[in-house]
Amino acid sequence: MPEVWQLARTDIGLRCWEDGCIAYQPLTGETHMLTLKAGQMLGLLRENQRTKQELIAELGKEGDLSDFTETLTTWLLQLSEARLICRYPA
């Protein structure tokens, strides 16, 4: 069964600019600086749950997919540790 990811909470704040994004986790009061692509990934998860493969297909359209897959895997781990996202069902 593929991993399905979603936001950990519906009230997570997200602001993006040309060069990056900031995510706010209200449960912990922490603010996290993200790359633009990582912020876009968080935005996609805000819209709906997605599998890792769906995220790769939507965000990894340019460049080397094997490198991007590794990067996306790292983002999933880091955002999960920051309690911004979680696997579904948790």
PDB file of C-alpha atoms in Angstrom:
ATOM      1  CA  MET A   1       0.000   0.000   0.000  1.00  0.00           C
ATOM      2  CA  PRO A   2       1.518   3.381  -0.998  1.00  0.00           C
ATOM      3  CA  GLU A   3       2.249   6.021   1.614  1.00  0.00           C
ATOM      4  CA  VAL A   4      -0.440   8.698   1.721  1.00  0.00           C
ATOM      5  CA  TRP A   5       0.494  12.072   3.189  1.00  0.00           C
ATOM      6  CA  GLN A   6      -1.650  14.901   4.537  1.00  0.00           C
ATOM      7  CA  LEU A   7      -1.334  18.037   6.660  1.00  0.00           C
ATOM      8  CA  ALA A   8      -1.025  17.241  10.336  1.00  0.00           C
ATOM      9  CA  ARG A   9      -3.551  19.998  11.146  1.00  0.00           C
ATOM     10  CA  THR A  10      -5.928  22.047   9.016  1.00  0.00           C
ATOM     11  CA  ASP A  11      -4.823  25.320  10.636  1.00  0.00           C
ATOM     12  CA  ILE A  12      -1.160  25.189   9.586  1.00  0.00           C
ATOM     13  CA  GLY A  13      -0.210  28.561   8.138  1.00  0.00           C
ATOM     14  CA  LEU A  14       1.677  28.858   4.849  1.00  0.00           C
ATOM     15  CA  ARG A  15       3.027  31.965   3.107  1.00  0.00           C
ATOM     16  CA  CYS A  16       5.119  31.799  -0.055  1.00  0.00           C
ATOM     17  CA  TRP A  17       7.180  34.334  -1.950  1.00  0.00           C
ATOM     18  CA  GLU A  18       9.379  34.059  -5.044  1.00  0.00           C
ATOM     19  CA  ASP A  19      12.351  32.660  -3.136  1.00  0.00           C
ATOM     20  CA  GLY A  20      10.804  30.542  -0.382  1.00  0.00           C
ATOM     21  CA  CYS A  21       7.982  29.854   2.045  1.00  0.00           C
ATOM     22  CA  ILE A  22       7.258  30.023   5.744  1.00  0.00           C
ATOM     23  CA  ALA A  23       5.052  27.472   7.483  1.00  0.00           C
ATOM     24  CA  TYR A  24       3.583  28.042  10.933  1.00  0.00           C
ATOM     25  CA  GLN A  25       2.696  25.116  13.202  1.00  0.00           C
ATOM     26  CA  PRO A  26       0.136  26.492  15.716  1.00  0.00           C
ATOM     27  CA  LEU A  27       0.384  23.443  17.983  1.00  0.00           C
ATOM     28  CA  THR A  28       4.052  24.150  18.782  1.00  0.00           C
ATOM     29  CA  GLY A  29       4.194  27.861  17.890  1.00  0.00           C
ATOM     30  CA  GLU A  30       7.137  27.151  15.582  1.00  0.00           C
ATOM     31  CA  THR A  31       7.816  28.811  12.248  1.00  0.00           C
ATOM     32  CA  HIS A  32       9.664  26.838   9.559  1.00  0.00           C
ATOM     33  CA  MET A  33      11.504  28.275   6.545  1.00  0.00           C
ATOM     34  CA  LEU A  34      11.004  26.158   3.430  1.00  0.00           C
ATOM     35  CA  THR A  35      12.218  26.190  -0.134  1.00  0.00           C
ATOM     36  CA  LEU A  36       9.618  27.269  -2.674  1.00  0.00           C
ATOM     37  CA  LYS A  37       9.142  23.670  -3.881  1.00  0.00           C
ATOM     38  CA  ALA A  38       8.751  22.322  -0.324  1.00  0.00           C
ATOM     39  CA  GLY A  39       6.159  25.037   0.278  1.00  0.00           C
ATOM     40  CA  GLN A  40       4.367  24.072  -2.926  1.00  0.00           C
ATOM     41  CA  MET A  41       4.311  20.487  -1.683  1.00  0.00           C
ATOM     42  CA  LEU A  42       2.754  21.630   1.598  1.00  0.00           C
ATOM     43  CA  GLY A  43       0.210  23.622  -0.425  1.00  0.00           C
ATOM     44  CA  LEU A  44      -0.718  20.534  -2.443  1.00  0.00           C
ATOM     45  CA  LEU A  45      -1.219  18.574   0.774  1.00  0.00           C
ATOM     46  CA  ARG A  46      -3.414  21.397   2.052  1.00  0.00           C
ATOM     47  CA  GLU A  47      -5.700  20.790  -0.937  1.00  0.00           C
ATOM     48  CA  ASN A  48      -5.895  17.014  -0.539  1.00  0.00           C
ATOM     49  CA  GLN A  49      -4.053  13.908   0.638  1.00  0.00           C
ATOM     50  CA  ARG A  50      -1.466  12.656  -1.835  1.00  0.00           C
ATOM     51  CA  THR A  51       0.876   9.738  -2.251  1.00  0.00           C
ATOM     52  CA  LYS A  52       4.604  10.264  -2.615  1.00  0.00           C
ATOM     53  CA  GLN A  53       4.298   9.291  -6.299  1.00  0.00           C
ATOM     54  CA  GLU A  54       1.568  11.893  -6.867  1.00  0.00           C
ATOM     55  CA  LEU A  55       3.750  14.575  -5.289  1.00  0.00           C
ATOM     56  CA  ILE A  56       6.690  13.562  -7.465  1.00  0.00           C
ATOM     57  CA  ALA A  57       4.503  13.689 -10.585  1.00  0.00           C
ATOM     58  CA  GLU A  58       3.133  17.131  -9.710  1.00  0.00           C
ATOM     59  CA  LEU A  59       6.351  18.789  -8.513  1.00  0.00           C
ATOM     60  CA  GLY A  60       9.187  16.934 -10.252  1.00  0.00           C
ATOM     61  CA  LYS A  61       8.478  17.974 -13.815  1.00  0.00           C
ATOM     62  CA  GLU A  62      11.885  19.510 -14.416  1.00  0.00           C
ATOM     63  CA  GLY A  63      15.349  18.075 -13.914  1.00  0.00           C
ATOM     64  CA  ASP A  64      16.535  14.670 -12.773  1.00  0.00           C
ATOM     65  CA  LEU A  65      13.652  12.703 -11.234  1.00  0.00           C
ATOM     66  CA  SER A  66      15.929  10.419  -9.212  1.00  0.00           C
ATOM     67  CA  ASP A  67      17.517  13.443  -7.497  1.00  0.00           C
ATOM     68  CA  PHE A  68      14.100  15.021  -6.962  1.00  0.00           C
ATOM     69  CA  THR A  69      12.684  11.790  -5.516  1.00  0.00           C
ATOM     70  CA  GLU A  70      15.483  11.765  -2.948  1.00  0.00           C
ATOM     71  CA  THR A  71      14.876  15.447  -2.147  1.00  0.00           C
ATOM     72  CA  LEU A  72      11.134  14.923  -1.782  1.00  0.00           C
ATOM     73  CA  THR A  73      11.730  11.956   0.527  1.00  0.00           C
ATOM     74  CA  THR A  74      13.920  14.192   2.705  1.00  0.00           C
ATOM     75  CA  TRP A  75      11.199  16.903   2.770  1.00  0.00           C
ATOM     76  CA  LEU A  76       8.572  14.357   3.808  1.00  0.00           C
ATOM     77  CA  LEU A  77      10.757  13.201   6.683  1.00  0.00           C
ATOM     78  CA  GLN A  78      11.657  16.738   7.814  1.00  0.00           C
ATOM     79  CA  LEU A  79       8.101  18.087   7.582  1.00  0.00           C
ATOM     80  CA  SER A  80       6.844  15.027   9.417  1.00  0.00           C
ATOM     81  CA  GLU A  81       9.402  15.549  12.206  1.00  0.00           C
ATOM     82  CA  ALA A  82       8.260  19.201  12.413  1.00  0.00           C
ATOM     83  CA  ARG A  83       4.690  17.908  12.781  1.00  0.00           C
ATOM     84  CA  LEU A  84       3.513  19.806   9.720  1.00  0.00           C
ATOM     85  CA  ILE A  85       2.500  16.663   7.829  1.00  0.00           C
ATOM     86  CA  CYS A  86       1.746  13.046   8.684  1.00  0.00           C
ATOM     87  CA  ARG A  87       1.093   9.750   6.981  1.00  0.00           C
ATOM     88  CA  TYR A  88      -2.522   8.771   6.602  1.00  0.00           C
ATOM     89  CA  PRO A  89      -3.815   6.987   8.474  1.00  0.00           C
ATOM     90  CA  ALA A  90      -1.582   8.281  11.258  1.00  0.00           C
TER      91      ALA A  90
END
